[in-house]
Short mmCIF file of C-alpha atoms in Angstrom, two decimals:
data_model
loop_
_atom_site.label_atom_id
_atom_site.label_comp_id
_atom_site.label_asym_id
_atom_site.label_seq_id
_atom_site.Cartn_x
_atom_site.Cartn_y
_atom_site.Cartn_z
CA UNK X 1 96.53 94.22 107.39
CA UNK X 2 97.50 90.78 108.70
CA UNK X 3 101.06 91.27 107.41
CA UNK X 4 101.29 94.74 108.94
CA UNK X 5 100.14 93.33 112.27
CA UNK X 6 102.74 90.54 112.06
CA UNK X 7 105.45 93.13 111.41
CA UNK X 8 104.62 94.66 114.80
CA UNK X 9 104.16 91.42 116.72
CA UNK X 10 103.91 87.74 115.90
CA UNK X 11 100.72 85.95 116.95
CA UNK X 12 98.94 82.85 115.76
CA UNK X 13 95.59 84.64 116.05
CA UNK X 14 95.30 88.40 116.49
CA UNK X 15 91.58 88.81 117.24
CA UNK X 16 92.18 92.58 117.22
CA UNK X 17 94.67 94.21 114.87
CA UNK X 18 97.04 96.90 116.21
CA UNK X 19 96.03 100.45 115.26
CA UNK X 20 99.26 100.83 113.25
CA UNK X 21 98.26 97.87 111.07
CA UNK X 22 94.85 99.38 110.34
CA UNK X 23 96.56 102.66 109.49
CA UNK X 24 98.86 100.87 107.06
CA UNK X 25 95.94 99.20 105.31
CA UNK X 26 94.23 102.56 104.79
CA UNK X 27 97.35 103.89 103.03
CA UNK X 28 97.50 101.04 100.51
CA UNK X 29 95.59 101.51 97.27
CA UNK X 30 94.03 98.69 95.25
CA UNK X 31 93.60 99.05 91.48
CA UNK X 32 92.25 96.63 88.87
CA UNK X 33 94.53 96.20 85.85
CA UNK X 34 92.37 93.71 83.92
CA UNK X 35 89.55 91.29 84.67
CA UNK X 36 90.69 88.98 87.43
CA UNK X 37 93.88 90.94 88.09
CA UNK X 38 94.69 93.61 90.67
CA UNK X 39 97.76 95.61 91.58
CA UNK X 40 98.38 96.86 95.13
CA UNK X 41 100.92 99.71 95.20
CA UNK X 42 102.80 100.10 98.47
CA UNK X 43 104.69 103.35 98.04
CA UNK X 44 107.45 104.80 100.22
CA UNK X 45 110.67 106.72 99.73
CA UNK X 46 112.80 104.72 97.30
CA UNK X 47 116.13 104.69 99.09
CA UNK X 48 118.64 101.86 98.89
CA UNK X 49 118.49 99.64 102.00
CA UNK X 50 122.29 99.66 102.00
CA UNK X 51 122.30 103.42 102.64
CA UNK X 52 119.84 103.60 105.53
CA UNK X 53 122.38 104.12 108.32
CA UNK X 54 126.09 104.78 108.40
CA UNK X 55 128.86 103.14 110.40
CA UNK X 56 128.94 104.56 113.92
CA UNK X 57 125.37 105.87 113.85
CA UNK X 58 124.45 106.82 117.41
CA UNK X 59 120.65 106.79 117.15
CA UNK X 60 117.75 105.90 114.88
CA UNK X 61 116.05 108.42 112.64
CA UNK X 62 112.29 108.37 113.33
CA UNK X 63 111.40 109.54 109.81
CA UNK X 64 113.59 106.83 108.28
CA UNK X 65 112.04 104.17 110.52
CA UNK X 66 108.52 105.25 109.55
CA UNK X 67 109.52 105.04 105.87
CA UNK X 68 111.01 101.55 106.28
CA UNK X 69 107.80 100.20 107.82
CA UNK X 70 106.23 99.87 104.34
CA UNK X 71 109.14 97.77 103.13
CA UNK X 72 109.14 95.63 106.27
CA UNK X 73 105.42 94.90 105.92
CA UNK X 74 105.88 93.83 102.30
CA UNK X 75 108.83 91.62 103.26
CA UNK X 76 106.74 90.02 106.03
CA UNK X 77 103.88 89.38 103.62
CA UNK X 78 106.19 87.90 101.00
CA UNK X 79 107.90 85.52 103.45
CA UNK X 80 104.63 84.50 105.11
CA UNK X 81 102.99 83.69 101.77
CA UNK X 82 106.09 81.76 100.78
CA UNK X 83 105.83 79.65 103.95
CA UNK X 84 102.12 79.04 103.27
CA UNK X 85 102.97 78.04 99.72
CA UNK X 86 105.46 75.47 101.00
CA UNK X 87 102.88 74.11 103.45
CA UNK X 88 100.26 73.89 100.71
CA UNK X 89 102.65 72.05 98.40
CA UNK X 90 103.71 69.48 100.98
CA UNK X 91 102.33 65.95 100.94
CA UNK X 92 101.58 66.00 104.65
CA UNK X 93 99.97 68.29 107.19
CA UNK X 94 102.59 70.41 109.01
CA UNK X 95 103.56 69.36 112.53
CA UNK X 96 102.67 71.57 115.53
CA UNK X 97 106.33 72.60 115.73
CA UNK X 98 106.33 73.68 112.07
CA UNK X 99 103.12 75.65 112.60
CA UNK X 100 104.67 77.46 115.58
CA UNK X 101 107.78 78.25 113.50
CA UNK X 102 105.57 79.66 110.75
CA UNK X 103 104.18 82.22 113.20
CA UNK X 104 107.73 83.54 113.56
CA UNK X 105 107.73 84.12 109.78
CA UNK X 106 104.54 86.20 109.93
CA UNK X 107 101.88 83.52 109.34
CA UNK X 108 98.61 84.01 111.21
CA UNK X 109 95.02 82.77 111.26
CA UNK X 110 93.94 86.06 109.71
CA UNK X 111 96.32 85.60 106.77
CA UNK X 112 94.90 82.10 106.21
CA UNK X 113 91.37 83.48 106.22
CA UNK X 114 92.24 86.23 103.74
CA UNK X 115 93.66 83.66 101.30
CA UNK X 116 90.76 81.28 101.82
CA UNK X 117 88.12 83.93 101.08
CA UNK X 118 89.75 84.73 97.74
CA UNK X 119 90.58 81.23 96.51
CA UNK X 120 87.27 79.70 97.60
CA UNK X 121 85.33 82.29 95.63
CA UNK X 122 83.38 80.80 92.70
CA UNK X 123 85.01 83.31 90.35
CA UNK X 124 88.59 82.30 91.23
CA UNK X 125 90.46 79.18 90.11
CA UNK X 126 93.95 80.21 91.19
CA UNK X 127 95.45 83.07 93.20
CA UNK X 128 98.85 84.06 91.82
CA UNK X 129 100.72 86.69 93.87
CA UNK X 130 103.75 88.35 92.26
CA UNK X 131 106.00 90.88 94.02
CA UNK X 132 107.70 93.58 91.91
CA UNK X 133 110.18 95.44 94.10
CA UNK X 134 111.62 98.87 93.37
CA UNK X 135 114.78 98.80 91.27
CA UNK X 136 116.34 101.24 93.74
CA UNK X 137 115.58 99.03 96.75
CA UNK X 138 115.86 95.44 95.51
CA UNK X 139 113.95 92.51 96.97
CA UNK X 140 115.12 91.29 100.40
CA UNK X 141 117.09 88.03 100.20
CA UNK X 142 114.99 84.90 100.60
CA UNK X 143 111.66 86.46 99.63
CA UNK X 144 109.79 84.66 96.84
CA UNK X 145 108.94 86.64 93.73
CA UNK X 146 105.79 84.62 93.05
CA UNK X 147 103.45 82.42 95.10
CA UNK X 148 100.45 80.49 93.76
CA UNK X 149 97.42 79.01 95.54
CA UNK X 150 94.60 76.91 94.11
CA UNK X 151 91.60 75.14 95.67
CA UNK X 152 93.57 71.98 96.55
CA UNK X 153 96.33 74.02 98.18
CA UNK X 154 93.87 76.02 100.28
CA UNK X 155 92.19 72.82 101.46
CA UNK X 156 95.52 71.71 102.96
CA UNK X 157 96.22 75.12 104.43
CA UNK X 158 92.78 75.38 106.06
CA UNK X 159 93.58 72.40 108.30
CA UNK X 160 96.41 74.45 109.76
CA UNK X 161 94.31 77.60 110.24
CA UNK X 162 92.02 75.87 112.72
CA UNK X 163 95.03 74.88 114.82
CA UNK X 164 96.25 78.47 114.86
CA UNK X 165 92.88 79.69 116.06
CA UNK X 166 92.17 77.05 118.69
CA UNK X 167 95.37 75.44 119.95
CA UNK X 168 98.32 77.70 119.13
CA UNK X 169 98.62 80.96 121.01
CA UNK X 170 101.80 82.94 121.18
CA UNK X 171 102.62 86.61 121.25
CA UNK X 172 106.03 88.07 120.58
CA UNK X 173 106.86 91.66 119.77
CA UNK X 174 109.10 92.55 116.85
CA UNK X 175 111.50 95.50 117.11
CA UNK X 176 113.60 97.13 114.40
CA UNK X 177 116.40 99.49 115.34
CA UNK X 178 120.07 100.14 115.99
CA UNK X 179 122.42 98.63 118.56
CA UNK X 180 123.53 101.64 120.62
CA UNK X 181 124.91 100.09 123.84
CA UNK X 182 127.18 97.09 124.46
CA UNK X 183 128.44 95.83 127.82
CA UNK X 184 130.11 92.50 128.57
CA UNK X 185 132.80 91.62 131.08
CA UNK X 186 135.37 88.86 130.45
CA UNK X 187 134.00 85.52 131.55
CA UNK X 188 130.33 86.57 131.40
CA UNK X 189 128.01 84.09 129.72
CA UNK X 190 125.83 86.91 128.37
CA UNK X 191 126.31 90.51 127.32
CA UNK X 192 124.02 93.45 127.97
CA UNK X 193 122.81 95.12 124.75
CA UNK X 194 120.73 98.25 124.22
CA UNK X 195 118.73 98.56 120.99
CA UNK X 196 117.12 101.87 120.13
CA UNK X 197 113.79 101.24 118.41
CA UNK X 198 110.32 102.71 117.94
CA UNK X 199 107.72 101.60 120.47
CA UNK X 200 104.29 103.00 119.69
CA UNK X 201 106.08 105.38 117.32
CA UNK X 202 108.36 106.78 120.03
CA UNK X 203 112.09 106.19 120.27
CA UNK X 204 113.12 104.05 123.24
CA UNK X 205 116.15 101.99 124.23
CA UNK X 206 115.27 98.36 124.89
CA UNK X 207 117.69 96.34 127.04
CA UNK X 208 118.34 92.65 126.54
CA UNK X 209 120.82 89.95 127.58
CA UNK X 210 122.33 88.03 124.66
CA UNK X 211 124.37 84.85 124.67
CA UNK X 212 127.72 84.56 122.93
CA UNK X 213 126.77 84.19 119.23
CA UNK X 214 124.02 86.80 119.36
CA UNK X 215 126.21 89.19 121.33
CA UNK X 216 128.96 88.98 118.72
CA UNK X 217 126.33 89.60 116.04
CA UNK X 218 125.21 92.68 117.98
CA UNK X 219 128.82 93.93 118.06
CA UNK X 220 129.15 93.42 114.31
CA UNK X 221 125.90 95.25 113.58
CA UNK X 222 126.88 98.07 115.94
CA UNK X 223 130.31 98.53 114.35
CA UNK X 224 128.89 98.44 110.80
CA UNK X 225 125.75 100.53 111.37
CA UNK X 226 123.49 97.63 110.37
CA UNK X 227 119.88 97.83 111.62
CA UNK X 228 118.68 94.77 113.54
CA UNK X 229 115.42 92.92 114.02
CA UNK X 230 114.69 91.49 117.47
CA UNK X 231 111.78 89.20 118.30
CA UNK X 232 110.73 88.30 121.83
CA UNK X 233 108.62 89.18 124.85
CA UNK X 234 108.71 92.94 125.45
CA UNK X 235 108.20 94.64 128.81
CA UNK X 236 107.93 98.42 128.45
CA UNK X 237 106.28 99.94 131.54
CA UNK X 238 105.74 103.73 131.46
CA UNK X 239 108.50 105.63 133.22
CA UNK X 240 110.78 102.59 133.52
CA UNK X 241 113.38 100.84 131.38
CA UNK X 242 112.11 98.68 128.53
CA UNK X 243 113.44 95.11 128.44
CA UNK X 244 113.01 92.10 126.17
CA UNK X 245 113.39 88.36 126.56
CA UNK X 246 114.87 87.57 123.17
CA UNK X 247 113.76 84.66 120.98
CA UNK X 248 115.53 85.77 117.79
CA UNK X 249 118.19 88.41 117.10
CA UNK X 250 119.95 89.40 113.87
CA UNK X 251 120.35 91.91 111.04
CA UNK X 252 117.06 93.26 109.67
CA UNK X 253 116.28 90.76 106.86
CA UNK X 254 114.02 93.22 105.05
CA UNK X 255 117.07 95.39 104.28
CA UNK X 256 119.13 92.58 102.84
CA UNK X 257 122.41 92.80 104.78
#
């Protein structure tokens, strides 16, 4: 549920999970394979990420976007656990800047607490998480296949969780969609970009101003039909244009292009 929430927006401490995250958790099934071992199947349509959209696609497909949410949640969870694993294996406590950066990767206080409850159980010595991706839709680049946590690792990680709860507060929305509009005049420092995405499960165009490198990336994604992921502060008043102050822009990393 923490990973589903972080796929919708990035926060150090959620307090209340979005309804979509709770919905996602209800759809996931947990099964025990042997004593001390569980498998969590996250099932969606097994389509290749390379075939999601075609070059010149004019708009998003709502059914496709709903299907991809499962994959995006799993990618968020994998990356966030990987970041936590790196923190736990370090010889020093992460700096405030590193903790803030980890929020951008999907780390949250709630994810810390979920790990802590498992590893600190008397019946558990080590938590070993392995991701087995569909052969049709291979693992996103940069996601770890396996992450391991023991009592010593959790002790290090718990020092960070308190900082997330008490001193670090940030909230940034995450949008996935297609670049559908591009506008930039010669000499302009920024270009105006429209990204069609789902907001509360409805298709909307979100407008943003991007500087040179990000604007050229938007042009490339538009021309190639590559879905994008945008993170930033969203303003979407009813009956008015939706806009975003962008913190991070690029191809959707969960699709591997």
